[in-house]
């Protein structure tokens, strides 16, 4: 009998845990809608952040002061965003703020970048493609090998699946000479062969030193940036911009965001004047032009919008948009004080996790526990167990007791 009791309680706990995952998942599918925020862009004409709703054909734009603008006004007040439309209409100005405006210049200064937590939460595969930084022909050609750089650098021919010993030895010698310390923590580059040029990879070695690695005329180029002398580096995202002003975006472990500028062959960091971000939770959408950058940071609680001067990256405007709670938020805090998820927004991998919503759901737990304790006939000891179990586990435990046989029996 004791063995039977143990099996029953084990099955009860497992059924409850499954219920804490399945029941909230079903309710969430019915009630959940993704957070919706307006599109925000800084206007160099109004010197203000503006909200844009493209579905509104008559008055698509509004500034932070509440002024509403027509479609024609929207095009003129957002010349960097709508320059193609202005060109088509013959309304593109010759100059703005004393700077000559040409489509070629506008395109060369455009910056578009997105960050999502799965960039840092998803493990790297450990195989990378190193393009030729100075190709003999126009465009970037796909090499016939890949490389790995964990405990040493090795190039592997993709056709024969064999190590290119000569090339591997050449690059390993260059890394040893420069003082690179293995094992490598991570390597970050842009694998897209359609980019305008290649800047290779930025690699963080075992000592936390950030190195720049690329291949020039089939020979290794490796240089210590010495950025880690002043910044505790967490993550880097490569972005080969058209004007070659900077290499990409650097994040510190305290959440500051920088660009690494190309300064005469050296490496200079410039901090973006925004509040520190949480790399594990926050998303970033950045859109830049010749005059200003618009940075939107989406957190679990709000969307923080910043206008930055393009040259100095200093803050010139900011605005916060609070998140509006959805049906799932309202329902979950009443019926699920705790639940389990298997998937995570911050990773492409399965990450089981417990979530706690609000103590208000304990009221429902208490009512269910009271009902099962008072109205289901059983021994006093079993009633007390059922009451306590449902009070702690809520609807999931209540359903588990109903599903399993023996609710009214003595165990």
PDB file of N, CA and C in Angstrom, residues 338-378:
ATOM      1  N   UNK A 338       1.379  30.953 -10.691  1.00  0.00           N
ATOM      2  CA  UNK A 338       2.653  30.445 -11.201  1.00  0.00           C
ATOM      3  C   UNK A 338       2.370  29.496 -12.355  1.00  0.00           C
ATOM      4  N   UNK A 339       3.231  29.546 -13.355  1.00  0.00           N
ATOM      5  CA  UNK A 339       3.076  28.636 -14.491  1.00  0.00           C
ATOM      6  C   UNK A 339       4.440  28.356 -15.100  1.00  0.00           C
ATOM      7  N   UNK A 340       4.467  27.367 -15.987  1.00  0.00           N
ATOM      8  CA  UNK A 340       5.716  26.925 -16.607  1.00  0.00           C
ATOM      9  C   UNK A 340       5.670  27.208 -18.102  1.00  0.00           C
ATOM     10  N   UNK A 341       6.783  27.688 -18.645  1.00  0.00           N
ATOM     11  CA  UNK A 341       6.927  27.815 -20.094  1.00  0.00           C
ATOM     12  C   UNK A 341       8.103  26.968 -20.558  1.00  0.00           C
ATOM     13  N   UNK A 342       8.009  26.492 -21.777  1.00  0.00           N
ATOM     14  CA  UNK A 342       9.082  25.689 -22.370  1.00  0.00           C
ATOM     15  C   UNK A 342       9.906  26.522 -23.342  1.00  0.00           C
ATOM     16  N   UNK A 343       9.220  27.425 -24.060  1.00  0.00           N
ATOM     17  CA  UNK A 343       9.895  28.279 -25.035  1.00  0.00           C
ATOM     18  C   UNK A 343      10.152  29.653 -24.434  1.00  0.00           C
ATOM     19  N   UNK A 344      11.110  30.363 -25.015  1.00  0.00           N
ATOM     20  CA  UNK A 344      11.460  31.695 -24.537  1.00  0.00           C
ATOM     21  C   UNK A 344      11.601  32.650 -25.712  1.00  0.00           C
ATOM     22  N   UNK A 345      11.169  33.907 -25.511  1.00  0.00           N
ATOM     23  CA  UNK A 345      11.329  34.928 -26.550  1.00  0.00           C
ATOM     24  C   UNK A 345      12.794  35.251 -26.803  1.00  0.00           C
ATOM     25  N   UNK A 346      13.612  35.034 -25.791  1.00  0.00           N
ATOM     26  CA  UNK A 346      15.013  35.445 -25.872  1.00  0.00           C
ATOM     27  C   UNK A 346      15.928  34.378 -26.460  1.00  0.00           C
ATOM     28  N   UNK A 347      15.376  33.242 -26.888  1.00  0.00           N
ATOM     29  CA  UNK A 347      16.222  32.186 -27.432  1.00  0.00           C
ATOM     30  C   UNK A 347      15.438  31.336 -28.411  1.00  0.00           C
ATOM     31  N   UNK A 348      16.145  30.764 -29.390  1.00  0.00           N
ATOM     32  CA  UNK A 348      15.542  29.834 -30.338  1.00  0.00           C
ATOM     33  C   UNK A 348      15.543  28.413 -29.785  1.00  0.00           C
ATOM     34  N   UNK A 349      16.089  28.223 -28.599  1.00  0.00           N
ATOM     35  CA  UNK A 349      16.154  26.913 -27.973  1.00  0.00           C
ATOM     36  C   UNK A 349      15.069  26.786 -26.902  1.00  0.00           C
ATOM     37  N   UNK A 350      14.771  25.537 -26.514  1.00  0.00           N
ATOM     38  CA  UNK A 350      13.809  25.298 -25.445  1.00  0.00           C
ATOM     39  C   UNK A 350      14.455  25.638 -24.107  1.00  0.00           C
ATOM     40  N   UNK A 351      13.773  26.499 -23.329  1.00  0.00           N
ATOM     41  CA  UNK A 351      14.290  26.932 -22.031  1.00  0.00           C
ATOM     42  C   UNK A 351      13.160  26.870 -20.998  1.00  0.00           C
ATOM     43  N   UNK A 352      12.967  25.712 -20.361  1.00  0.00           N
ATOM     44  CA  UNK A 352      11.911  25.623 -19.339  1.00  0.00           C
ATOM     45  C   UNK A 352      12.147  26.621 -18.214  1.00  0.00           C
ATOM     46  N   UNK A 353      11.066  27.284 -17.786  1.00  0.00           N
ATOM     47  CA  UNK A 353      11.200  28.302 -16.739  1.00  0.00           C
ATOM     48  C   UNK A 353       9.897  28.445 -15.975  1.00  0.00           C
ATOM     49  N   UNK A 354      10.006  28.774 -14.671  1.00  0.00           N
ATOM     50  CA  UNK A 354       8.850  29.090 -13.834  1.00  0.00           C
ATOM     51  C   UNK A 354       8.580  30.588 -13.911  1.00  0.00           C
ATOM     52  N   UNK A 355       7.300  30.956 -13.918  1.00  0.00           N
ATOM     53  CA  UNK A 355       6.910  32.361 -13.923  1.00  0.00           C
ATOM     54  C   UNK A 355       5.909  32.596 -12.794  1.00  0.00           C
ATOM     55  N   UNK A 356       6.076  33.695 -12.091  1.00  0.00           N
ATOM     56  CA  UNK A 356       5.152  34.079 -11.032  1.00  0.00           C
ATOM     57  C   UNK A 356       4.465  35.372 -11.447  1.00  0.00           C
ATOM     58  N   UNK A 357       3.141  35.387 -11.400  1.00  0.00           N
ATOM     59  CA  UNK A 357       2.388  36.541 -11.900  1.00  0.00           C
ATOM     60  C   UNK A 357       1.983  37.492 -10.781  1.00  0.00           C
ATOM     61  N   UNK A 358       1.011  37.090  -9.968  1.00  0.00           N
ATOM     62  CA  UNK A 358       0.516  37.985  -8.917  1.00  0.00           C
ATOM     63  C   UNK A 358      -0.123  37.167  -7.803  1.00  0.00           C
ATOM     64  N   UNK A 359      -0.128  37.736  -6.593  1.00  0.00           N
ATOM     65  CA  UNK A 359      -0.729  37.050  -5.445  1.00  0.00           C
ATOM     66  C   UNK A 359      -2.250  37.064  -5.502  1.00  0.00           C
ATOM     67  N   UNK A 360      -2.820  37.858  -6.431  1.00  0.00           N
ATOM     68  CA  UNK A 360      -4.288  37.894  -6.540  1.00  0.00           C
ATOM     69  C   UNK A 360      -4.850  36.529  -6.933  1.00  0.00           C
ATOM     70  N   UNK A 361      -4.060  35.738  -7.665  1.00  0.00           N
ATOM     71  CA  UNK A 361      -4.531  34.416  -8.079  1.00  0.00           C
ATOM     72  C   UNK A 361      -4.672  33.466  -6.899  1.00  0.00           C
ATOM     73  N   UNK A 362      -4.049  33.784  -5.776  1.00  0.00           N
ATOM     74  CA  UNK A 362      -4.178  32.924  -4.597  1.00  0.00           C
ATOM     75  C   UNK A 362      -5.608  32.882  -4.083  1.00  0.00           C
ATOM     76  N   UNK A 363      -6.404  33.926  -4.400  1.00  0.00           N
ATOM     77  CA  UNK A 363      -7.816  33.919  -4.015  1.00  0.00           C
ATOM     78  C   UNK A 363      -8.551  32.784  -4.718  1.00  0.00           C
ATOM     79  N   UNK A 364      -8.298  32.624  -6.034  1.00  0.00           N
ATOM     80  CA  UNK A 364      -8.900  31.520  -6.784  1.00  0.00           C
ATOM     81  C   UNK A 364      -8.398  30.191  -6.233  1.00  0.00           C
ATOM     82  N   UNK A 365      -7.108  30.126  -5.937  1.00  0.00           N
ATOM     83  CA  UNK A 365      -6.549  28.908  -5.342  1.00  0.00           C
ATOM     84  C   UNK A 365      -7.276  28.548  -4.051  1.00  0.00           C
ATOM     85  N   UNK A 366      -7.516  29.551  -3.216  1.00  0.00           N
ATOM     86  CA  UNK A 366      -8.172  29.308  -1.931  1.00  0.00           C
ATOM     87  C   UNK A 366      -9.601  28.806  -2.124  1.00  0.00           C
ATOM     88  N   UNK A 367     -10.331  29.398  -3.062  1.00  0.00           N
ATOM     89  CA  UNK A 367     -11.714  28.978  -3.310  1.00  0.00           C
ATOM     90  C   UNK A 367     -11.764  27.547  -3.840  1.00  0.00           C
ATOM     91  N   UNK A 368     -10.858  27.208  -4.760  1.00  0.00           N
ATOM     92  CA  UNK A 368     -10.803  25.838  -5.276  1.00  0.00           C
ATOM     93  C   UNK A 368     -10.415  24.856  -4.174  1.00  0.00           C
ATOM     94  N   UNK A 369      -9.438  25.244  -3.368  1.00  0.00           N
ATOM     95  CA  UNK A 369      -8.996  24.383  -2.269  1.00  0.00           C
ATOM     96  C   UNK A 369     -10.110  24.186  -1.251  1.00  0.00           C
ATOM     97  N   UNK A 370     -10.836  25.267  -0.964  1.00  0.00           N
ATOM     98  CA  UNK A 370     -11.946  25.177  -0.015  1.00  0.00           C
ATOM     99  C   UNK A 370     -13.031  24.255  -0.536  1.00  0.00           C
ATOM    100  N   UNK A 371     -13.315  24.368  -1.848  1.00  0.00           N
ATOM    101  CA  UNK A 371     -14.349  23.529  -2.448  1.00  0.00           C
ATOM    102  C   UNK A 371     -13.992  22.058  -2.407  1.00  0.00           C
ATOM    103  N   UNK A 372     -12.747  21.740  -2.773  1.00  0.00           N
ATOM    104  CA  UNK A 372     -12.347  20.336  -2.811  1.00  0.00           C
ATOM    105  C   UNK A 372     -12.157  19.777  -1.407  1.00  0.00           C
ATOM    106  N   UNK A 373     -11.847  20.658  -0.451  1.00  0.00           N
ATOM    107  CA  UNK A 373     -11.669  20.201   0.923  1.00  0.00           C
ATOM    108  C   UNK A 373     -12.980  19.975   1.645  1.00  0.00           C
ATOM    109  N   UNK A 374     -14.006  20.783   1.319  1.00  0.00           N
ATOM    110  CA  UNK A 374     -15.284  20.698   2.023  1.00  0.00           C
ATOM    111  C   UNK A 374     -16.276  19.743   1.375  1.00  0.00           C
ATOM    112  N   UNK A 375     -16.291  19.723   0.037  1.00  0.00           N
ATOM    113  CA  UNK A 375     -17.380  19.036  -0.656  1.00  0.00           C
ATOM    114  C   UNK A 375     -17.008  17.684  -1.240  1.00  0.00           C
ATOM    115  N   UNK A 376     -15.730  17.328  -1.236  1.00  0.00           N
ATOM    116  CA  UNK A 376     -15.323  16.010  -1.707  1.00  0.00           C
ATOM    117  C   UNK A 376     -15.122  15.120  -0.485  1.00  0.00           C
ATOM    118  N   UNK A 377     -15.929  14.083  -0.416  1.00  0.00           N
ATOM    119  CA  UNK A 377     -15.896  13.215   0.762  1.00  0.00           C
ATOM    120  C   UNK A 377     -14.608  12.401   0.807  1.00  0.00           C
ATOM    121  N   UNK A 378     -13.978  12.399   1.960  1.00  0.00           N
ATOM    122  CA  UNK A 378     -12.759  11.626   2.162  1.00  0.00           C
ATOM    123  C   UNK A 378     -12.387  11.700   3.635  1.00  0.00           C
TER     124      UNK A 378
END
